[in-house]
Steps between C-alpha positions, in 0.01 A plus 500: 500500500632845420395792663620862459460802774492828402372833736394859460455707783384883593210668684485870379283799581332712155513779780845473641737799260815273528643228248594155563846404280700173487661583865173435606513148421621164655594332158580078532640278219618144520586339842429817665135497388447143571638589881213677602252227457506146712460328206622152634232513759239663324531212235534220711787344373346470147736507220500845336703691295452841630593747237550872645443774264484825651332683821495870561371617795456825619270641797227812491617848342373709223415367120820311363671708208453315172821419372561276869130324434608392165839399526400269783217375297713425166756353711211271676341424229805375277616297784166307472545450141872400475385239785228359296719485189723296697262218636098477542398696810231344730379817704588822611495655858465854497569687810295843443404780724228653262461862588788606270435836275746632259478786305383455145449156562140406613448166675807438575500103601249445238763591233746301661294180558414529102845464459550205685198353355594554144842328568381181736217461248103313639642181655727641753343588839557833616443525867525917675536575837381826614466804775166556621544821400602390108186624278386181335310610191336200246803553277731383723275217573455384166845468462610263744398177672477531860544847715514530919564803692588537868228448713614751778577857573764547578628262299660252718420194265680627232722228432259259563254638242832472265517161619150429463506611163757268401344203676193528284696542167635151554221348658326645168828361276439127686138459389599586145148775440438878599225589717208731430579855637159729601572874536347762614552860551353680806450869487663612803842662488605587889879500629620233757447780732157423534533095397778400737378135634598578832189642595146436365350538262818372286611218784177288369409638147879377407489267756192304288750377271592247727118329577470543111758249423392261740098548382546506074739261326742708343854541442549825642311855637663855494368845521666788406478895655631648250769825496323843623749738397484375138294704285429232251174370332655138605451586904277323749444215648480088382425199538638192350413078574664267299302125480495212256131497581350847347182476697700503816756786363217666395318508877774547677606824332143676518537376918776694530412801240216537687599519832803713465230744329271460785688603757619835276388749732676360843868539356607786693841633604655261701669658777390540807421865445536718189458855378674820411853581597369812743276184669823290536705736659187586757503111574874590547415745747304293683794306566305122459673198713826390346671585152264675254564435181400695190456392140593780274262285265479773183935442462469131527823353364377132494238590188699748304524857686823702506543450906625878467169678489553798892059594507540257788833666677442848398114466671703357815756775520198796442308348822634729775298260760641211372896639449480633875350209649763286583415198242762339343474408149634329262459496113640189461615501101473834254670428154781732481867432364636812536415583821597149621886580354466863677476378836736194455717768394463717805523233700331404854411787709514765264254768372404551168274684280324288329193490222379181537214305323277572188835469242242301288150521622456848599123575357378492920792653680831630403867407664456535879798781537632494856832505701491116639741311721664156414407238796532209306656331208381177424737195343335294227378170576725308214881536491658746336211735488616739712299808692136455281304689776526863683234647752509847534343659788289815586441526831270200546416443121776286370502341133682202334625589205623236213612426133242257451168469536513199727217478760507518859504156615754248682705260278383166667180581287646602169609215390222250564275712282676671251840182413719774496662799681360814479767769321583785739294304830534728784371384816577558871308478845238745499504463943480853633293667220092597598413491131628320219413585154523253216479558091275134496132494481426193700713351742757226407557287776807595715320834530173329582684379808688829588154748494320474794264736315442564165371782311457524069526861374338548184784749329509608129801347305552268227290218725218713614199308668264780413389331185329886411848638493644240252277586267438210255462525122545157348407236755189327323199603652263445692725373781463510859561741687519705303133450321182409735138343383606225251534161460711312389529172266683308700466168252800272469657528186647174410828540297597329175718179600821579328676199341204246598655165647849429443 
């Protein structure tokens, strides 16, 4: 059996201003691709040839400058046909994310997954994995075999969805036919904000993929988000059940379509309290049991915003109440190289002058301009890194500044979800501090256990919540929540078999 793996990777905002280039990207050929999977274990000692290809990963950030889409794609894409040309090809395992946008290059996966159909040809079986968050559109569906996404958020099964998704190709390859895949596309386009399944409604409309699989006979279940901060007319949410029986595909999708639509109106923001940033900084005031922290949720750097946006810490500094009350807070990560190699420069305990913030993102605030003190540098986490973290401090405001738009959050936990390291990862004990304000919009956990109270701030930026202020203009309508009063067809559309039996 021969099997190639390929991967394309990238979450980006349509309303961040910044660019994502090649730099942005993990890129793995060869033996180093085929390291990141447990492909002994995952295939049970079967005998494979495992044929890697190319995968190039990146995280969130703006839309991805043309000339880097394409050159990964042509490179992909000829590496799937010089590997058919070599020897018949069995399947395919795609590792996706599926919220990737690129500029003059609409549906971005879908014109790389016509690629790699073109060049397997019918027979082969094509099976994706995806984020939750990965916009699932009947293109892509139509092009490949079998598709699961993560079933949590955060995503801490994310490696073994990838797993999963491999499982079924074979289990798929070993019977020797394809199953019959029913699809259907649910108008509702929220963030993970308001769909995290750590809280309800999400923990049991998600969590009914489970019961599903035990009550229809099918090969798989999966239901898709979709990206927010994408405007595309591919966005919203999905769901796709793969049987050999159709009847049972067919049932088990409308189940699910139906109750994720159901419970629509109950997906709220999922922190414990949320509002504006003048409301968070009252909270603040209030000085609530234990560590408060803050999400700066408009700058969130984990779906694409700059992580240098200052409305937040300009706000803070203009509150005379809260800058003479004592609090001690810390803006744990704002996006700024040069002021990160200004105070490495000056060195511990000095005073600089200093316009920090807003170098790309600047439509809410400008540069916060103020003379700050140096009372910390912070080492990176990986040798050879060096200083990747400075917090500069005025009077009880103090602020992390960094290269790269890494997010607050301790290393144990990076790796688990994300297989890599995180570029430019700046972390440190935030003991000591009243506040701590993070560029995330939900909590990942290491900061779930650090915030003995949490609050969301709804802040403009390239990741706004305000779904007014993002203004829409291509999504296709009606969609929820946008649009009230209508409903839906929420009929399974079952999906031409490609290839038949093999």
């Amino acid at each position: 059996m021969r099997i190639l793996i390929a991967g394309f990777g990238a979450e980006n905002s349509t309303f961040a201003p910044h660019r994502m280039t090649l730099a942005h990207f993990d890129v793995r050929r060869g033996d180093e691709l085929l390291g990141l999977y447990d492909l002994a274990g995952w295939s049970g000692g079967a005998e494979i040839e495992w044929v890697p290809v190319l995968r190039a990963h990146a995280g969130a950030g703006g839309a991805i400058e043309t000339g880097v889409y394409d050159a990964i794609v042509e490179e992909l894409v000829a590496g799937v046909r010089a590997a058919v040309a070599e020897a018949p090809v069995d399947g395919v395992y795609i590792d996706l994310h599926g919220a990737a946008f690129v500029i003059d290059r609409p549906r971005a996966e879908e014109r790389l997954l016509r690629g790699v159909r073109e060049a397997v040809g019918d027979a082969a079986v094509i099976s994706m994995s995806m984020d939750t968050h990965g916009n699932f559109s009947r293109e892509l569906a139509d092009l490949v075999d079998l598709a699961v996404c993560f079933r949590h958020a955060p995503h801490t099964d994310a490696w073994a969805t990838r797993e999963r998704a491999v499982r079924k190709l074979l289990e798929v390859l070993e019977r020797g036919a394809k199953p019959v895949k029913a699809w259907v596309r649910v108008p509702i386009l929220l963030p993970g904000e308001r769909t995290s399944t750590l809280v309800e409604p999400g923990r049991s409309t998600f969590g009914a993929m489970l019961p599903a699989l035990e009550a229809y006979d099918v090969v798989d279940v999966s239901m898709w988000v979709g990206f927010f901060w994408a405007d595309e007319d591919r966005n919203g949410a999905a769901v796709m059940v793969t049987a050999y029986d159709e009847h049972q595909a067919v049932a088990a999708a409308a189940h699910l379509a139906e109750t994720y639509w159901a419970a629509r109106d109950g997906f709220v923001v999922v922190a414990e309290r949320s509002g504006t940033w003048a409301e968070a900084l009252d909270l603040a005031l209030e000085r609530p049991d234990g560590q408060l922290w803050i999400s700066d949720s408009g700058d969130n750097v984990t779906a694409g915003a700059t992580g240098d946006t200052t409305y937040a810490l300009a706000e803070t500094l203009a509150r005379e109440d809260v800058t003479a009350s004592g609090l001690r807070i810390l803006f744990a990560g704002l996006t700024d190289a040069a002021a990160l190699s200004a105070a490495t420069d000056a060195g511990l305990g000095s005073r600089i002058r200093l316009a920090v913030g807003a170098r790309v993102d600047d439509r809410f605030a400008a540069p916060v301009e103020r003379e700050w003190e140096v009372v910390r540098l912070v080492e990176g986490l990986y040798g050879g890194e060096g200083v990747t973290g400075a917090v500069l401090a005025a009077g009880g405001v103090h602020v992390l500044v960094q290269a790269g738009r890494a997010y607050f959050v301790p290393p144990s936990v990076i790796g688990p979800m994300t297989g890599r390291r995180l570029p430019g990862h700046t972390f440190f004990d935030p003991e000591g501090y009243d506040v701590v304000v993070t560029k995330v919009g939900y909590l990942f956990p290491g900061q779930i256990e650090l915030a003995q109270t949490w609050f969301m701030a709804i802040t403009p930026g390239g990741t706004d919540l305000d779904v007014d202020r993002l203004g829409f203009r291509r999504i296709d309508r009606p969609m929820h929540p946008l649009d009230s009063g209508f409903t839906p067809d929420l009929t399974p559309v079952v999906l031409e078999t490609i290839g038949g039996a093999r």
